[in-house]
Coordinates of C-alpha atoms in Angstrom, one line a residue:
X1 CA 98.2 142.1 149.5
X2 CA 95.8 141.4 152.2
X3 CA 93.7 144.3 153.6
X4 CA 91.4 143.4 156.5
X5 CA 88.1 142.0 155.1
X6 CA 84.8 143.5 156.1
X7 CA 81.8 141.3 156.9
X8 CA 80.4 142.0 153.4
X9 CA 83.7 141.2 151.8
X10 CA 83.5 137.8 153.4
X11 CA 79.9 137.3 152.4
X12 CA 80.7 138.1 148.7
X13 CA 83.8 135.8 148.8
X14 CA 81.5 132.9 149.8
X15 CA 79.1 133.9 147.0
X16 CA 82.0 133.9 144.6
X17 CA 82.8 130.4 145.8
X18 CA 79.2 129.4 145.1
X19 CA 79.4 130.6 141.5
X20 CA 82.9 129.1 141.1
X21 CA 81.7 125.7 142.3
X22 CA 78.6 125.7 140.1
X23 CA 80.7 126.8 137.1
X24 CA 83.2 124.0 137.7
X25 CA 80.5 121.3 137.6
X26 CA 79.1 122.2 134.2
X27 CA 80.9 120.8 131.2
X28 CA 82.0 123.7 129.1
X29 CA 82.1 126.4 131.9
X30 CA 85.3 127.2 133.8
X31 CA 85.5 128.2 137.4
X32 CA 88.6 130.1 136.5
X33 CA 86.5 132.6 134.5
X34 CA 84.5 133.4 137.7
X35 CA 87.8 134.0 139.5
X36 CA 89.1 136.2 136.7
X37 CA 86.0 138.3 136.3
X38 CA 85.4 138.4 140.1
X39 CA 88.7 140.1 140.5
X40 CA 90.3 137.5 142.8
X41 CA 92.1 135.4 140.3
X42 CA 95.6 136.6 141.2
X43 CA 95.0 136.2 144.9
X44 CA 93.6 132.7 144.3
X45 CA 96.7 131.6 142.4
X46 CA 99.0 133.3 144.9
X47 CA 97.3 131.6 147.8
X48 CA 97.4 128.2 146.2
X49 CA 101.1 128.8 145.3
X50 CA 101.7 129.2 149.1
X51 CA 100.8 125.5 149.6
X52 CA 104.5 124.4 149.5
X53 CA 107.2 122.8 151.6
X54 CA 107.3 125.7 154.0
X55 CA 103.5 125.5 154.6
X56 CA 103.7 121.7 155.4
X57 CA 106.7 122.3 157.7
X58 CA 104.6 124.9 159.7
X59 CA 101.7 122.4 159.7
X60 CA 103.7 119.4 160.9
X61 CA 105.4 121.5 163.6
X62 CA 102.0 122.4 165.0
X63 CA 102.2 126.1 164.1
X64 CA 98.6 126.2 162.9
X65 CA 98.1 129.9 163.2
X66 CA 101.3 130.6 161.2
X67 CA 100.2 128.0 158.6
X68 CA 96.8 129.6 158.3
X69 CA 98.2 133.1 157.8
X70 CA 101.0 131.9 155.4
X71 CA 98.5 130.2 153.0
X72 CA 96.0 133.1 153.2
X73 CA 93.7 130.7 155.1
X74 CA 90.7 133.1 155.5
X75 CA 90.5 133.7 151.8
X76 CA 90.8 130.0 150.8
X77 CA 88.5 128.7 153.6
X78 CA 85.7 131.1 152.7
X79 CA 86.1 130.4 148.9
X80 CA 86.1 126.6 149.5
X81 CA 83.2 126.8 151.9
X82 CA 81.2 128.5 149.1
X83 CA 82.2 125.8 146.6
X84 CA 81.1 123.0 149.0
X85 CA 77.7 124.8 149.7
X86 CA 77.4 125.1 145.9
X87 CA 77.7 121.4 145.4
X88 CA 74.6 120.7 147.6
X89 CA 72.6 123.8 146.5
X90 CA 73.3 125.9 143.5
X91 CA 74.7 123.0 141.4
X92 CA 71.6 120.9 142.2
X93 CA 69.4 123.8 141.0
X94 CA 71.6 124.1 137.9
X95 CA 71.1 120.3 137.3
X96 CA 67.3 120.9 137.5
X97 CA 67.2 123.6 134.9
X98 CA 69.7 121.8 132.6
X99 CA 67.3 118.9 132.5
X100 CA 64.2 121.1 131.8
X101 CA 65.5 124.2 130.0
X102 CA 68.9 123.3 128.7
X103 CA 68.9 125.8 125.8
X104 CA 68.2 128.7 128.1
X105 CA 70.9 127.7 130.6
X106 CA 73.6 127.4 127.9
X107 CA 72.4 130.7 126.4
X108 CA 72.9 132.5 129.8
X109 CA 76.3 131.0 130.2
X110 CA 77.2 132.0 126.6
X111 CA 76.2 135.5 127.4
X112 CA 78.2 135.5 130.6
X113 CA 81.3 134.4 128.8
X114 CA 80.7 137.0 126.1
X115 CA 80.5 139.6 128.9
X116 CA 83.6 138.2 130.5
X117 CA 85.6 138.6 127.3
X118 CA 84.5 142.3 127.2
X119 CA 85.3 142.7 130.9
X120 CA 88.8 141.2 130.6
X121 CA 89.8 142.9 127.3
X122 CA 88.2 146.4 127.7
X123 CA 91.1 147.8 129.8
X124 CA 93.8 145.6 128.2
X125 CA 95.8 148.2 126.3
X126 CA 98.9 146.1 125.7
X127 CA 98.4 144.6 122.3
X128 CA 101.7 144.5 120.5
X129 CA 103.9 142.2 118.3
X130 CA 104.3 139.8 121.3
X131 CA 100.8 139.8 122.8
X132 CA 98.9 139.5 119.5
X133 CA 100.5 136.1 118.5
X134 CA 99.9 135.0 122.1
X135 CA 96.2 135.9 121.8
X136 CA 95.9 134.1 118.5
X137 CA 97.6 131.0 120.0
X138 CA 95.1 131.0 122.9
X139 CA 92.2 131.4 120.4
X140 CA 93.4 128.5 118.2
X141 CA 93.9 126.2 121.3
X142 CA 90.4 127.1 122.6
X143 CA 88.7 126.4 119.2
X144 CA 90.7 123.1 118.9
X145 CA 89.6 121.8 122.3
X146 CA 86.0 122.8 121.5
X147 CA 85.8 120.3 118.6
X148 CA 87.9 117.4 119.8
X149 CA 86.4 114.0 119.8
X150 CA 86.3 112.1 123.2
X151 CA 88.4 109.1 124.0
X152 CA 87.2 105.8 125.5
X153 CA 87.0 105.3 129.3
X154 CA 90.3 104.2 130.9
X155 CA 90.7 103.1 134.5
X156 CA 94.5 102.8 134.5
X157 CA 95.6 104.4 137.7
X158 CA 98.5 106.4 136.1
X159 CA 96.0 107.8 133.6
X160 CA 93.5 108.5 136.4
X161 CA 96.2 110.5 138.2
X162 CA 96.9 112.5 135.0
X163 CA 93.1 113.1 134.6
X164 CA 93.1 114.6 138.1
X165 CA 96.1 116.9 137.2
X166 CA 94.5 118.0 133.9
X167 CA 90.9 118.3 135.0
X168 CA 91.7 120.7 137.9
X169 CA 92.9 123.2 135.3
X170 CA 89.3 124.4 135.1
X171 CA 89.7 126.1 138.5
X172 CA 93.0 127.8 137.6
X173 CA 92.8 128.5 133.8
X174 CA 89.9 130.8 132.7
X175 CA 88.1 129.3 129.7
X176 CA 89.2 125.7 130.2
X177 CA 86.5 123.5 131.6
X178 CA 87.7 120.7 133.8
X179 CA 84.4 118.8 133.3
X180 CA 84.6 119.1 129.5
X181 CA 88.2 117.9 129.5
X182 CA 87.1 114.8 131.4
X183 CA 84.5 114.1 128.7
X184 CA 87.2 114.4 126.1
X185 CA 89.5 112.1 128.1
X186 CA 86.5 109.6 128.3
X187 CA 86.4 109.5 132.1
X188 CA 83.7 112.0 133.1
X189 CA 81.2 109.4 134.2
X190 CA 83.8 107.2 136.0
X191 CA 85.4 110.1 137.9
X192 CA 82.5 112.6 138.5
X193 CA 79.5 110.2 138.7
X194 CA 80.4 106.6 139.6
X195 CA 83.3 107.4 141.9
X196 CA 81.4 110.1 143.8
X197 CA 78.4 107.9 144.1
X198 CA 80.6 105.1 145.5
X199 CA 82.0 107.5 148.1
X200 CA 78.5 108.7 149.1
X201 CA 77.2 105.2 149.4
X202 CA 80.2 104.1 151.5
X203 CA 79.9 107.1 153.8
X204 CA 76.1 106.4 154.3
X205 CA 76.9 102.7 155.1
X206 CA 79.7 103.6 157.6
X207 CA 77.4 106.1 159.3
X208 CA 74.9 103.3 159.8
X209 CA 77.7 101.0 161.2
X210 CA 77.8 98.9 158.0
X211 CA 81.3 98.0 156.9
X212 CA 80.4 95.4 154.3
X213 CA 82.0 97.5 151.6
X214 CA 85.4 96.1 152.7
X215 CA 84.4 92.8 151.0
X216 CA 83.0 94.6 147.9
X217 CA 85.9 94.4 145.4
X218 CA 84.2 96.6 142.8
X219 CA 83.5 99.3 145.4
X220 CA 87.1 99.2 146.7
X221 CA 88.4 99.6 143.1
X222 CA 86.1 102.6 142.5
X223 CA 87.2 104.2 145.8
X224 CA 90.9 103.6 144.9
X225 CA 90.2 105.4 141.6
X226 CA 88.6 108.3 143.4
X227 CA 91.6 108.5 145.8
X228 CA 94.1 108.5 143.0
X229 CA 92.0 111.1 141.1
X230 CA 91.8 113.3 144.2
X231 CA 95.6 113.0 144.7
X232 CA 96.2 114.0 141.1
X233 CA 93.8 116.9 141.4
X234 CA 95.6 118.2 144.5
X235 CA 99.0 117.8 142.8
X236 CA 97.8 119.5 139.6
X237 CA 96.3 122.4 141.6
X238 CA 99.5 123.1 143.5
X239 CA 101.7 122.5 140.4
X240 CA 99.6 124.7 138.1
X241 CA 99.4 127.5 140.7
X242 CA 103.2 127.7 140.9
X243 CA 103.5 127.8 137.2
X244 CA 100.7 130.4 136.8
X245 CA 102.1 132.5 139.7
X246 CA 105.5 132.6 137.9
X247 CA 104.0 133.5 134.5
X248 CA 101.7 136.1 135.9
X249 CA 104.6 137.7 137.7
X250 CA 107.0 137.7 134.7
X251 CA 104.7 137.6 131.7
X252 CA 101.5 139.2 132.9
X253 CA 100.5 140.9 129.6
X254 CA 101.2 137.9 127.4
X255 CA 99.3 135.6 129.9
X256 CA 96.3 137.9 129.8
X257 CA 96.4 137.9 126.0
X258 CA 96.5 134.1 125.9
X259 CA 93.5 134.0 128.4
X260 CA 91.5 136.5 126.3
X261 CA 92.1 134.4 123.1
X262 CA 91.5 131.1 125.0
X263 CA 88.1 132.2 126.4
X264 CA 87.1 133.5 123.0
X265 CA 88.0 130.1 121.4
X266 CA 86.1 128.2 124.1
X267 CA 82.8 129.9 123.2
X268 CA 82.3 126.9 120.9
X269 CA 82.0 124.6 124.0
X270 CA 79.1 126.6 125.4
X271 CA 77.3 127.4 122.1
X272 CA 73.7 127.1 123.2
X273 CA 72.3 125.6 120.0
X274 CA 73.6 122.0 120.1
X275 CA 72.3 118.5 120.2
X276 CA 73.7 116.2 122.9
X277 CA 75.2 113.0 121.6
X278 CA 74.8 110.1 124.0
X279 CA 76.9 106.9 124.3
X280 CA 75.0 104.0 122.6
X281 CA 75.5 100.3 121.8
X282 CA 75.5 98.7 118.3
X283 CA 71.7 98.5 118.4
X284 CA 71.3 102.2 119.3
X285 CA 70.3 101.6 122.9
X286 CA 71.7 104.2 125.4
X287 CA 74.3 103.4 128.0
X288 CA 73.4 104.7 131.5
X289 CA 75.6 105.8 134.3
X290 CA 75.2 104.7 138.0
X291 CA 72.5 107.4 138.4
X292 CA 70.5 105.9 135.5
X293 CA 71.2 108.9 133.3
X294 CA 72.4 108.7 129.7
X295 CA 76.2 109.1 129.2
X296 CA 77.2 112.3 127.3
X297 CA 80.0 111.8 124.8
X298 CA 79.9 115.0 122.8
X299 CA 77.7 117.8 121.3
X300 CA 76.6 118.4 117.7
X301 CA 76.3 122.2 117.1
X302 CA 73.9 123.9 114.7
X303 CA 72.7 127.4 113.8
X304 CA 69.5 128.6 115.4
X305 CA 66.2 128.7 113.6
X306 CA 64.9 132.3 114.0
X307 CA 61.4 131.3 113.1
X308 CA 61.3 129.3 116.4
X309 CA 60.1 131.4 119.4
X310 CA 62.6 129.5 121.7
X311 CA 65.5 131.0 119.7
X312 CA 64.4 134.5 120.7
X313 CA 64.0 133.5 124.3
X314 CA 67.5 132.0 124.1
X315 CA 68.8 135.3 122.7
X316 CA 67.1 137.1 125.6
X317 CA 69.0 134.9 128.1
X318 CA 72.2 135.6 126.2
X319 CA 71.6 139.3 126.9
X320 CA 70.7 138.5 130.5
X321 CA 74.0 136.7 130.9
X322 CA 75.9 139.7 129.4
X323 CA 74.2 142.0 131.8
X324 CA 75.0 139.8 134.8
X325 CA 78.7 140.3 134.0
X326 CA 78.2 144.0 133.4
X327 CA 76.4 144.2 136.7
X328 CA 79.3 142.5 138.5
X329 CA 81.7 144.9 136.8
X330 CA 79.5 147.9 137.9
X331 CA 79.4 146.6 141.5
X332 CA 83.1 146.1 141.6
X333 CA 83.8 149.7 140.4
X334 CA 81.2 151.0 142.9
X335 CA 82.9 149.2 145.8
X336 CA 86.3 150.5 144.8
X337 CA 85.0 154.1 144.6
X338 CA 83.2 154.1 148.0
X339 CA 85.4 151.7 150.0

């Protein structure tokens, strides 16, 4: 499975990690789509599936080189490096444009997902009496998730662990956004804003030699929540990768049909023309997260007004998004031809 990677292969793997990290952060967009369209989905799942009992045995026995080779370490480390860089660069840029030109950002993502549906389905010539119902099932589940109402925030540690297991699905299941799932579960702000900020503040204090957080009960509770969430995410990532590795091996065509249907159904989540609904109190005042930003609870979708010039600009960005995906497809075919 693993041919020696050239320098450019490694650079593009880091870039794919950048895009995957940025996609995972945006509610409604799935990093799994990037993996699927980028052509490394199966290797990604296969590599995660290798994090098992044998891998830990190699690690605890000090056989680091064997462990690195067994889990396809070069691939995972380059991809994860790209995701980490994304968190401090691409995702920050994305936040900037989401605040100022939200419609155009969603339009570009909508176009990219349209392009990904074409990319995945164009060579899928296996529609039959088994795969068609599988595709319809994926479509219905995707549509249903798009229009669910969010639950209330819940800091029960068992529920937090389950949130971790479920939310990480955005990395492994194309079309399922982990961030959006956390909004539906009611814990997006608690787990991806407040907990991360608590960790950042704690690390900054420790770096300065300040360990006063030990006496801060609220901070310790938040850090405990983050630790449980992280543990759940790791458990979910490994568990899901084993399940997906099995179904891809034994039911590849049906799995692909479900993914095509699911991504199509999830278009409702990234529909560009929507009004953000924020969490408010009885008097209509907005609740703010620990960054001082309004808390998103859901979206109200509407049809575009074609008399508004912004609508035509949004459609332009939809087309740009489609061509970004077609460009990736063209580049992939080009590299296969001349490699």
